Amino acid sequence: MKCFSRYLPYIFRPPNTILSSSCHTEANVLPSGLLPSGQNKLGPWCSPTGSPAPLSCETGCGEGSWILVCRLLVPTQVSLLSMEEDIDTRKINNSFLRDHSYATEADIISTVEFNHTGELLATGDKGGRVVIFQREQESKNQIHRRGEYNVYSTFQSHEPEFDYLKSLEIEEKINKIRWLPQQNAAYFLLSTNDKTVKLWKVSERDKRPEGYNLKDEEGRLRDPATITTLRVPVLRPMDLMVEATPRRVFANAHTYHINSISVNSDYETYMSADDLRINLWNFEITNQSFNIVDIKPANMEELTEVITAAEFHPHHCNTFVYSSSKGTIRLCDMRASALCDRHTKFFEEPEDPSNRSFFSEIISSISDVKFSHSGRYIMTRDYLTVKVWDLNMENRPIETYQVHDYLRSKLCSLYENDCIFDKFECVWNGSDSVIMTGSYNNFFRMFDRNTKRDVTLEASRENSKPRAILKPRKVCVGGKRRKDEISVDSLDFSKKILHTAWHPSENIIAVAATNNLYIFQDKVN
């Protein structure tokens, strides 16, 4: 019997249960315990305001609705060297499009995020690097190429560390990236690993000062006695350089692993959440934060759940939600009290006793929670489903979408290979009419909330030719399998889509599969 605390630190360990060979019945339940640890220039789907039109059965969920724009690979150390040898370092190198045999664990993408305009797309990987892709300016006015992105900047955000007091290794893996709205020529983003959040400034420089009085052309100080004339420094053009500099480092505030960061709508504060606590930060103050949620009990033996995700309301700066490993969502109002241990609303769906099984607690754990852009709805993702909740109805979700219900009979093997602990993310489109989430075999799913239609698509190297049309995929559960179907026993569980992103105002999506980043756009007829 493996310990759940290996996967969810300090989570409640289920009863010591002996399973029968069928892995569906429970017997000999022992005492439980706890262990720590119309077409226009915006595109055919866009309204004049720039918001995507709803997915229709002809365009959104039908065959050939999405096409591959490009497949990008996270630059490895080898490909970064090849970029330095190239004349234009901002253009994507052809070596990125080859299937690298030297791609390592550090190259696996761990987060994907568009900025507020969709002009930039950032990815973080397990090696602590952040790669930013910029939309091709020439492609924006060309409908067939409007989803093309090229490498803009790459920098090392986090390094591996070691906590000597706790004898604990701190991984450099980037858990989350969040963009701040652009206020000037520079861009700002937050990135975090397990312990430390950093605020980065990404800016361009295409001029350099020349003609100093006290320095020569090589930057060395001149002898004041040799200075006989006064020169006025001038700015000379230079090759474009993109610089990433850390402006703030927010550290030493989390005992447990950070799983979420969220920027407040006041753009002065943000919150960071770990397994047991949520902290509120001011962007200008790095040496202290305010604890707004603390679910750690006085006795760790009494711990029954952990925080899995948290997010601020998109419009109300006082409201936020957080989800738990028990499948519950709590809405909190910071105006009610300083410490939000008492929630304002509690969202939970009663469990059907007939569906109760050994794995119920594991698959009910929420891996992601997202407010809709309107702020009216909350979307949550657990292992098998995506649910949409109305803020005005707490007792049950208004919509439930089965992502891969055919895996319900495979839970035993998924538990043995640890896949049952995978944390899938979910995203809204710009108009909140379509939701997207990932699955196994590099499948990702889209659900149209208006037509109730859904589609399964695949991000694979076999279909990585530019402009390739994505054909819907179907999984055969039993009986005779059709030619275009794939058997559930043939699914590759090592290939999984955990991280996705949707352009804020257009139908352009980014899908991360290991170290590959696929960018798709809606098909233009």
PDB file of N, CA and C in Angstrom, residues 425-507:
ATOM      1  N   GLU A 425      -4.988  20.910 -15.936  1.00  0.00           N
ATOM      2  CA  GLU A 425      -5.503  22.274 -15.876  1.00  0.00           C
ATOM      3  C   GLU A 425      -6.677  22.432 -16.836  1.00  0.00           C
ATOM      4  N   CYS A 426      -7.408  23.536 -16.699  1.00  0.00           N
ATOM      5  CA  CYS A 426      -8.545  23.827 -17.577  1.00  0.00           C
ATOM      6  C   CYS A 426      -8.553  25.322 -17.878  1.00  0.00           C
ATOM      7  N   VAL A 427      -9.076  25.698 -19.044  1.00  0.00           N
ATOM      8  CA  VAL A 427      -9.092  27.100 -19.449  1.00  0.00           C
ATOM      9  C   VAL A 427     -10.409  27.442 -20.132  1.00  0.00           C
ATOM     10  N   TRP A 428     -10.787  28.732 -20.041  1.00  0.00           N
ATOM     11  CA  TRP A 428     -11.935  29.282 -20.768  1.00  0.00           C
ATOM     12  C   TRP A 428     -11.454  29.916 -22.069  1.00  0.00           C
ATOM     13  N   ASN A 429     -12.364  29.988 -23.064  1.00  0.00           N
ATOM     14  CA  ASN A 429     -12.065  30.849 -24.208  1.00  0.00           C
ATOM     15  C   ASN A 429     -12.430  32.281 -23.854  1.00  0.00           C
ATOM     16  N   GLY A 430     -12.199  33.224 -24.746  1.00  0.00           N
ATOM     17  CA  GLY A 430     -12.369  34.629 -24.404  1.00  0.00           C
ATOM     18  C   GLY A 430     -13.781  35.040 -24.071  1.00  0.00           C
ATOM     19  N   SER A 431     -14.782  34.316 -24.574  1.00  0.00           N
ATOM     20  CA  SER A 431     -16.177  34.676 -24.319  1.00  0.00           C
ATOM     21  C   SER A 431     -16.839  33.748 -23.312  1.00  0.00           C
ATOM     22  N   ASP A 432     -16.092  32.873 -22.671  1.00  0.00           N
ATOM     23  CA  ASP A 432     -16.584  31.927 -21.667  1.00  0.00           C
ATOM     24  C   ASP A 432     -17.581  30.929 -22.234  1.00  0.00           C
ATOM     25  N   SER A 433     -17.622  30.756 -23.558  1.00  0.00           N
ATOM     26  CA  SER A 433     -18.584  29.844 -24.177  1.00  0.00           C
ATOM     27  C   SER A 433     -18.014  28.461 -24.413  1.00  0.00           C
ATOM     28  N   VAL A 434     -16.702  28.325 -24.381  1.00  0.00           N
ATOM     29  CA  VAL A 434     -16.038  27.046 -24.609  1.00  0.00           C
ATOM     30  C   VAL A 434     -14.982  26.835 -23.536  1.00  0.00           C
ATOM     31  N   ILE A 435     -14.850  25.604 -23.084  1.00  0.00           N
ATOM     32  CA  ILE A 435     -13.801  25.274 -22.131  1.00  0.00           C
ATOM     33  C   ILE A 435     -12.921  24.184 -22.713  1.00  0.00           C
ATOM     34  N   MET A 436     -11.679  24.167 -22.282  1.00  0.00           N
ATOM     35  CA  MET A 436     -10.705  23.214 -22.820  1.00  0.00           C
ATOM     36  C   MET A 436      -9.889  22.633 -21.680  1.00  0.00           C
ATOM     37  N   THR A 437      -9.576  21.352 -21.804  1.00  0.00           N
ATOM     38  CA  THR A 437      -8.722  20.692 -20.822  1.00  0.00           C
ATOM     39  C   THR A 437      -8.008  19.533 -21.495  1.00  0.00           C
ATOM     40  N   GLY A 438      -7.013  18.980 -20.822  1.00  0.00           N
ATOM     41  CA  GLY A 438      -6.190  17.936 -21.406  1.00  0.00           C
ATOM     42  C   GLY A 438      -6.566  16.545 -20.964  1.00  0.00           C
ATOM     43  N   SER A 439      -5.956  15.560 -21.627  1.00  0.00           N
ATOM     44  CA  SER A 439      -6.170  14.153 -21.305  1.00  0.00           C
ATOM     45  C   SER A 439      -4.899  13.392 -21.664  1.00  0.00           C
ATOM     46  N   TYR A 440      -5.003  12.075 -21.751  1.00  0.00           N
ATOM     47  CA  TYR A 440      -3.857  11.229 -22.080  1.00  0.00           C
ATOM     48  C   TYR A 440      -3.756  10.982 -23.581  1.00  0.00           C
ATOM     49  N   ASN A 441      -2.637  10.372 -23.976  1.00  0.00           N
ATOM     50  CA  ASN A 441      -2.350  10.084 -25.383  1.00  0.00           C
ATOM     51  C   ASN A 441      -2.219  11.372 -26.195  1.00  0.00           C
ATOM     52  N   ASN A 442      -1.839  12.445 -25.506  1.00  0.00           N
ATOM     53  CA  ASN A 442      -1.748  13.792 -26.099  1.00  0.00           C
ATOM     54  C   ASN A 442      -3.076  14.273 -26.648  1.00  0.00           C
ATOM     55  N   PHE A 443      -4.174  13.781 -26.068  1.00  0.00           N
ATOM     56  CA  PHE A 443      -5.505  14.265 -26.420  1.00  0.00           C
ATOM     57  C   PHE A 443      -5.839  15.494 -25.586  1.00  0.00           C
ATOM     58  N   PHE A 444      -6.595  16.408 -26.174  1.00  0.00           N
ATOM     59  CA  PHE A 444      -7.191  17.491 -25.397  1.00  0.00           C
ATOM     60  C   PHE A 444      -8.637  17.662 -25.838  1.00  0.00           C
ATOM     61  N   ARG A 445      -9.467  18.091 -24.898  1.00  0.00           N
ATOM     62  CA  ARG A 445     -10.912  18.108 -25.092  1.00  0.00           C
ATOM     63  C   ARG A 445     -11.445  19.529 -25.074  1.00  0.00           C
ATOM     64  N   MET A 446     -12.449  19.790 -25.934  1.00  0.00           N
ATOM     65  CA  MET A 446     -13.160  21.064 -25.959  1.00  0.00           C
ATOM     66  C   MET A 446     -14.652  20.810 -25.771  1.00  0.00           C
ATOM     67  N   PHE A 447     -15.292  21.639 -24.965  1.00  0.00           N
ATOM     68  CA  PHE A 447     -16.717  21.516 -24.691  1.00  0.00           C
ATOM     69  C   PHE A 447     -17.399  22.850 -24.968  1.00  0.00           C
ATOM     70  N   ASP A 448     -18.397  22.827 -25.873  1.00  0.00           N
ATOM     71  CA  ASP A 448     -19.173  24.018 -26.191  1.00  0.00           C
ATOM     72  C   ASP A 448     -20.332  24.104 -25.210  1.00  0.00           C
ATOM     73  N   ARG A 449     -20.375  25.139 -24.415  1.00  0.00           N
ATOM     74  CA  ARG A 449     -21.400  25.265 -23.376  1.00  0.00           C
ATOM     75  C   ARG A 449     -22.773  25.586 -23.957  1.00  0.00           C
ATOM     76  N   ASN A 450     -22.813  26.172 -25.152  1.00  0.00           N
ATOM     77  CA  ASN A 450     -24.090  26.552 -25.764  1.00  0.00           C
ATOM     78  C   ASN A 450     -24.747  25.387 -26.494  1.00  0.00           C
ATOM     79  N   THR A 451     -23.983  24.693 -27.328  1.00  0.00           N
ATOM     80  CA  THR A 451     -24.532  23.601 -28.121  1.00  0.00           C
ATOM     81  C   THR A 451     -24.407  22.244 -27.432  1.00  0.00           C
ATOM     82  N   LYS A 452     -23.638  22.206 -26.343  1.00  0.00           N
ATOM     83  CA  LYS A 452     -23.387  20.966 -25.606  1.00  0.00           C
ATOM     84  C   LYS A 452     -22.642  19.930 -26.446  1.00  0.00           C
ATOM     85  N   ARG A 453     -21.962  20.389 -27.479  1.00  0.00           N
ATOM     86  CA  ARG A 453     -21.148  19.483 -28.288  1.00  0.00           C
ATOM     87  C   ARG A 453     -19.730  19.479 -27.743  1.00  0.00           C
ATOM     88  N   ASP A 454     -19.028  18.388 -27.995  1.00  0.00           N
ATOM     89  CA  ASP A 454     -17.640  18.304 -27.556  1.00  0.00           C
ATOM     90  C   ASP A 454     -16.805  17.646 -28.637  1.00  0.00           C
ATOM     91  N   VAL A 455     -15.512  17.795 -28.537  1.00  0.00           N
ATOM     92  CA  VAL A 455     -14.602  17.230 -29.519  1.00  0.00           C
ATOM     93  C   VAL A 455     -13.308  16.841 -28.816  1.00  0.00           C
ATOM     94  N   THR A 456     -12.708  15.764 -29.314  1.00  0.00           N
ATOM     95  CA  THR A 456     -11.398  15.321 -28.838  1.00  0.00           C
ATOM     96  C   THR A 456     -10.389  15.501 -29.958  1.00  0.00           C
ATOM     97  N   LEU A 457      -9.315  16.217 -29.692  1.00  0.00           N
ATOM     98  CA  LEU A 457      -8.271  16.476 -30.679  1.00  0.00           C
ATOM     99  C   LEU A 457      -6.939  15.964 -30.142  1.00  0.00           C
ATOM    100  N   GLU A 458      -5.986  15.813 -31.029  1.00  0.00           N
ATOM    101  CA  GLU A 458      -4.692  15.257 -30.634  1.00  0.00           C
ATOM    102  C   GLU A 458      -3.561  16.176 -31.066  1.00  0.00           C
ATOM    103  N   ALA A 459      -2.636  16.410 -30.165  1.00  0.00           N
ATOM    104  CA  ALA A 459      -1.414  17.159 -30.463  1.00  0.00           C
ATOM    105  C   ALA A 459      -0.282  16.148 -30.578  1.00  0.00           C
ATOM    106  N   SER A 460       0.095  15.811 -31.807  1.00  0.00           N
ATOM    107  CA  SER A 460       1.098  14.772 -31.999  1.00  0.00           C
ATOM    108  C   SER A 460       2.111  15.185 -33.053  1.00  0.00           C
ATOM    109  N   ARG A 461       3.271  14.587 -32.979  1.00  0.00           N
ATOM    110  CA  ARG A 461       4.316  14.880 -33.945  1.00  0.00           C
ATOM    111  C   ARG A 461       3.948  14.382 -35.338  1.00  0.00           C
ATOM    112  N   GLU A 462       3.134  13.334 -35.393  1.00  0.00           N
ATOM    113  CA  GLU A 462       2.715  12.816 -36.696  1.00  0.00           C
ATOM    114  C   GLU A 462       1.887  13.833 -37.464  1.00  0.00           C
ATOM    115  N   ASN A 463       1.190  14.705 -36.731  1.00  0.00           N
ATOM    116  CA  ASN A 463       0.364  15.734 -37.376  1.00  0.00           C
ATOM    117  C   ASN A 463       0.986  17.110 -37.243  1.00  0.00           C
ATOM    118  N   SER A 464       2.323  17.164 -37.176  1.00  0.00           N
ATOM    119  CA  SER A 464       3.005  18.424 -36.901  1.00  0.00           C
ATOM    120  C   SER A 464       3.396  19.211 -38.140  1.00  0.00           C
ATOM    121  N   LYS A 465       2.863  18.841 -39.307  1.00  0.00           N
ATOM    122  CA  LYS A 465       3.110  19.645 -40.494  1.00  0.00           C
ATOM    123  C   LYS A 465       2.326  20.946 -40.395  1.00  0.00           C
ATOM    124  N   PRO A 466       2.949  22.089 -40.722  1.00  0.00           N
ATOM    125  CA  PRO A 466       2.219  23.355 -40.669  1.00  0.00           C
ATOM    126  C   PRO A 466       0.966  23.315 -41.530  1.00  0.00           C
ATOM    127  N   ARG A 467      -0.102  23.920 -41.028  1.00  0.00           N
ATOM    128  CA  ARG A 467      -1.412  23.997 -41.665  1.00  0.00           C
ATOM    129  C   ARG A 467      -2.137  22.660 -41.667  1.00  0.00           C
ATOM    130  N   ALA A 468      -1.627  21.672 -40.937  1.00  0.00           N
ATOM    131  CA  ALA A 468      -2.303  20.377 -40.869  1.00  0.00           C
ATOM    132  C   ALA A 468      -3.637  20.521 -40.151  1.00  0.00           C
ATOM    133  N   ILE A 469      -4.662  19.907 -40.711  1.00  0.00           N
ATOM    134  CA  ILE A 469      -6.003  19.970 -40.120  1.00  0.00           C
ATOM    135  C   ILE A 469      -6.145  18.882 -39.067  1.00  0.00           C
ATOM    136  N   LEU A 470      -6.629  19.264 -37.928  1.00  0.00           N
ATOM    137  CA  LEU A 470      -6.844  18.299 -36.852  1.00  0.00           C
ATOM    138  C   LEU A 470      -8.162  17.566 -37.053  1.00  0.00           C
ATOM    139  N   LYS A 471      -8.095  16.253 -37.042  1.00  0.00           N
ATOM    140  CA  LYS A 471      -9.300  15.448 -37.160  1.00  0.00           C
ATOM    141  C   LYS A 471      -9.724  14.971 -35.773  1.00  0.00           C
ATOM    142  N   PRO A 472     -11.003  15.014 -35.504  1.00  0.00           N
ATOM    143  CA  PRO A 472     -11.470  14.542 -34.195  1.00  0.00           C
ATOM    144  C   PRO A 472     -11.098  13.090 -33.958  1.00  0.00           C
ATOM    145  N   ARG A 473     -10.741  12.784 -32.737  1.00  0.00           N
ATOM    146  CA  ARG A 473     -10.397  11.423 -32.351  1.00  0.00           C
ATOM    147  C   ARG A 473     -11.485  10.850 -31.451  1.00  0.00           C
ATOM    148  N   LYS A 474     -11.685   9.556 -31.535  1.00  0.00           N
ATOM    149  CA  LYS A 474     -12.664   8.865 -30.702  1.00  0.00           C
ATOM    150  C   LYS A 474     -12.004   7.671 -30.039  1.00  0.00           C
ATOM    151  N   VAL A 475     -12.387   7.425 -28.809  1.00  0.00           N
ATOM    152  CA  VAL A 475     -11.847   6.298 -28.054  1.00  0.00           C
ATOM    153  C   VAL A 475     -12.900   5.209 -27.972  1.00  0.00           C
ATOM    154  N   CYS A 476     -12.535   4.023 -28.357  1.00  0.00           N
ATOM    155  CA  CYS A 476     -13.431   2.870 -28.321  1.00  0.00           C
ATOM    156  C   CYS A 476     -13.284   2.177 -26.970  1.00  0.00           C
ATOM    157  N   VAL A 477     -14.385   2.058 -26.249  1.00  0.00           N
ATOM    158  CA  VAL A 477     -14.353   1.438 -24.924  1.00  0.00           C
ATOM    159  C   VAL A 477     -14.462  -0.076 -25.022  1.00  0.00           C
ATOM    160  N   GLY A 478     -15.354  -0.568 -25.834  1.00  0.00           N
ATOM    161  CA  GLY A 478     -15.534  -2.008 -25.964  1.00  0.00           C
ATOM    162  C   GLY A 478     -16.234  -2.341 -27.255  1.00  0.00           C
ATOM    163  N   GLY A 479     -16.323  -3.620 -27.568  1.00  0.00           N
ATOM    164  CA  GLY A 479     -16.972  -4.043 -28.795  1.00  0.00           C
ATOM    165  C   GLY A 479     -16.075  -3.856 -30.000  1.00  0.00           C
ATOM    166  N   LYS A 480     -16.707  -3.791 -31.165  1.00  0.00           N
ATOM    167  CA  LYS A 480     -15.956  -3.687 -32.410  1.00  0.00           C
ATOM    168  C   LYS A 480     -15.463  -2.265 -32.601  1.00  0.00           C
ATOM    169  N   ARG A 481     -14.168  -2.151 -32.875  1.00  0.00           N
ATOM    170  CA  ARG A 481     -13.548  -0.848 -33.043  1.00  0.00           C
ATOM    171  C   ARG A 481     -13.580  -0.421 -34.506  1.00  0.00           C
ATOM    172  N   ARG A 482     -14.003   0.821 -34.741  1.00  0.00           N
ATOM    173  CA  ARG A 482     -14.020   1.363 -36.098  1.00  0.00           C
ATOM    174  C   ARG A 482     -12.616   1.759 -36.531  1.00  0.00           C
ATOM    175  N   LYS A 483     -12.496   2.054 -37.829  1.00  0.00           N
ATOM    176  CA  LYS A 483     -11.190   2.339 -38.390  1.00  0.00           C
ATOM    177  C   LYS A 483     -10.566   3.587 -37.796  1.00  0.00           C
ATOM    178  N   ASP A 484     -11.387   4.619 -37.549  1.00  0.00           N
ATOM    179  CA  ASP A 484     -10.847   5.890 -37.072  1.00  0.00           C
ATOM    180  C   ASP A 484     -10.851   5.997 -35.549  1.00  0.00           C
ATOM    181  N   GLU A 485     -11.114   4.900 -34.860  1.00  0.00           N
ATOM    182  CA  GLU A 485     -11.150   4.928 -33.405  1.00  0.00           C
ATOM    183  C   GLU A 485      -9.881   4.305 -32.817  1.00  0.00           C
ATOM    184  N   ILE A 486      -9.610   4.657 -31.580  1.00  0.00           N
ATOM    185  CA  ILE A 486      -8.470   4.093 -30.865  1.00  0.00           C
ATOM    186  C   ILE A 486      -8.987   3.382 -29.627  1.00  0.00           C
ATOM    187  N   SER A 487      -8.466   2.215 -29.364  1.00  0.00           N
ATOM    188  CA  SER A 487      -8.906   1.442 -28.208  1.00  0.00           C
ATOM    189  C   SER A 487      -8.391   2.065 -26.921  1.00  0.00           C
ATOM    190  N   VAL A 488      -9.181   1.959 -25.878  1.00  0.00           N
ATOM    191  CA  VAL A 488      -8.764   2.508 -24.590  1.00  0.00           C
ATOM    192  C   VAL A 488      -7.532   1.784 -24.065  1.00  0.00           C
ATOM    193  N   ASP A 489      -7.353   0.524 -24.469  1.00  0.00           N
ATOM    194  CA  ASP A 489      -6.162  -0.216 -24.048  1.00  0.00           C
ATOM    195  C   ASP A 489      -4.910   0.221 -24.790  1.00  0.00           C
ATOM    196  N   SER A 490      -5.063   0.988 -25.866  1.00  0.00           N
ATOM    197  CA  SER A 490      -3.913   1.430 -26.656  1.00  0.00           C
ATOM    198  C   SER A 490      -3.451   2.833 -26.287  1.00  0.00           C
ATOM    199  N   LEU A 491      -4.116   3.452 -25.339  1.00  0.00           N
ATOM    200  CA  LEU A 491      -3.741   4.813 -24.948  1.00  0.00           C
ATOM    201  C   LEU A 491      -2.370   4.826 -24.283  1.00  0.00           C
ATOM    202  N   ASP A 492      -1.589   5.835 -24.621  1.00  0.00           N
ATOM    203  CA  ASP A 492      -0.254   5.999 -24.033  1.00  0.00           C
ATOM    204  C   ASP A 492      -0.359   6.978 -22.868  1.00  0.00           C
ATOM    205  N   PHE A 493      -0.240   6.462 -21.645  1.00  0.00           N
ATOM    206  CA  PHE A 493      -0.404   7.311 -20.474  1.00  0.00           C
ATOM    207  C   PHE A 493       0.847   8.129 -20.158  1.00  0.00           C
ATOM    208  N   SER A 494       1.953   7.861 -20.852  1.00  0.00           N
ATOM    209  CA  SER A 494       3.137   8.698 -20.669  1.00  0.00           C
ATOM    210  C   SER A 494       3.041   9.991 -21.472  1.00  0.00           C
ATOM    211  N   LYS A 495       2.119  10.019 -22.435  1.00  0.00           N
ATOM    212  CA  LYS A 495       1.862  11.238 -23.203  1.00  0.00           C
ATOM    213  C   LYS A 495       0.604  11.893 -22.651  1.00  0.00           C
ATOM    214  N   LYS A 496       0.736  13.064 -22.106  1.00  0.00           N
ATOM    215  CA  LYS A 496      -0.405  13.709 -21.456  1.00  0.00           C
ATOM    216  C   LYS A 496      -0.363  15.208 -21.673  1.00  0.00           C
ATOM    217  N   ILE A 497      -1.539  15.803 -21.793  1.00  0.00           N
ATOM    218  CA  ILE A 497      -1.670  17.257 -21.927  1.00  0.00           C
ATOM    219  C   ILE A 497      -2.128  17.796 -20.573  1.00  0.00           C
ATOM    220  N   LEU A 498      -1.201  18.318 -19.812  1.00  0.00           N
ATOM    221  CA  LEU A 498      -1.525  18.875 -18.509  1.00  0.00           C
ATOM    222  C   LEU A 498      -1.739  20.380 -18.557  1.00  0.00           C
ATOM    223  N   HIS A 499      -1.047  21.062 -19.464  1.00  0.00           N
ATOM    224  CA  HIS A 499      -1.052  22.523 -19.470  1.00  0.00           C
ATOM    225  C   HIS A 499      -1.506  23.063 -20.824  1.00  0.00           C
ATOM    226  N   THR A 500      -2.508  23.928 -20.804  1.00  0.00           N
ATOM    227  CA  THR A 500      -3.053  24.556 -22.007  1.00  0.00           C
ATOM    228  C   THR A 500      -3.309  26.033 -21.745  1.00  0.00           C
ATOM    229  N   ALA A 501      -3.439  26.798 -22.812  1.00  0.00           N
ATOM    230  CA  ALA A 501      -3.757  28.226 -22.695  1.00  0.00           C
ATOM    231  C   ALA A 501      -4.562  28.647 -23.908  1.00  0.00           C
ATOM    232  N   TRP A 502      -5.456  29.627 -23.710  1.00  0.00           N
ATOM    233  CA  TRP A 502      -6.312  30.140 -24.783  1.00  0.00           C
ATOM    234  C   TRP A 502      -6.079  31.639 -24.911  1.00  0.00           C
ATOM    235  N   HIS A 503      -5.868  32.092 -26.158  1.00  0.00           N
ATOM    236  CA  HIS A 503      -5.673  33.518 -26.434  1.00  0.00           C
ATOM    237  C   HIS A 503      -6.844  34.312 -25.865  1.00  0.00           C
ATOM    238  N   PRO A 504      -6.609  35.435 -25.213  1.00  0.00           N
ATOM    239  CA  PRO A 504      -7.689  36.154 -24.535  1.00  0.00           C
ATOM    240  C   PRO A 504      -8.762  36.718 -25.441  1.00  0.00           C
ATOM    241  N   SER A 505      -8.489  36.930 -26.729  1.00  0.00           N
ATOM    242  CA  SER A 505      -9.489  37.553 -27.585  1.00  0.00           C
ATOM    243  C   SER A 505      -9.655  36.872 -28.945  1.00  0.00           C
ATOM    244  N   GLU A 506      -8.869  35.858 -29.245  1.00  0.00           N
ATOM    245  CA  GLU A 506      -8.974  35.165 -30.519  1.00  0.00           C
ATOM    246  C   GLU A 506      -8.972  33.664 -30.282  1.00  0.00           C
ATOM    247  N   ASN A 507      -9.355  32.919 -31.314  1.00  0.00           N
ATOM    248  CA  ASN A 507      -9.370  31.471 -31.207  1.00  0.00           C
ATOM    249  C   ASN A 507      -8.017  30.897 -31.615  1.00  0.00           C
TER     250      ASN A 507
END
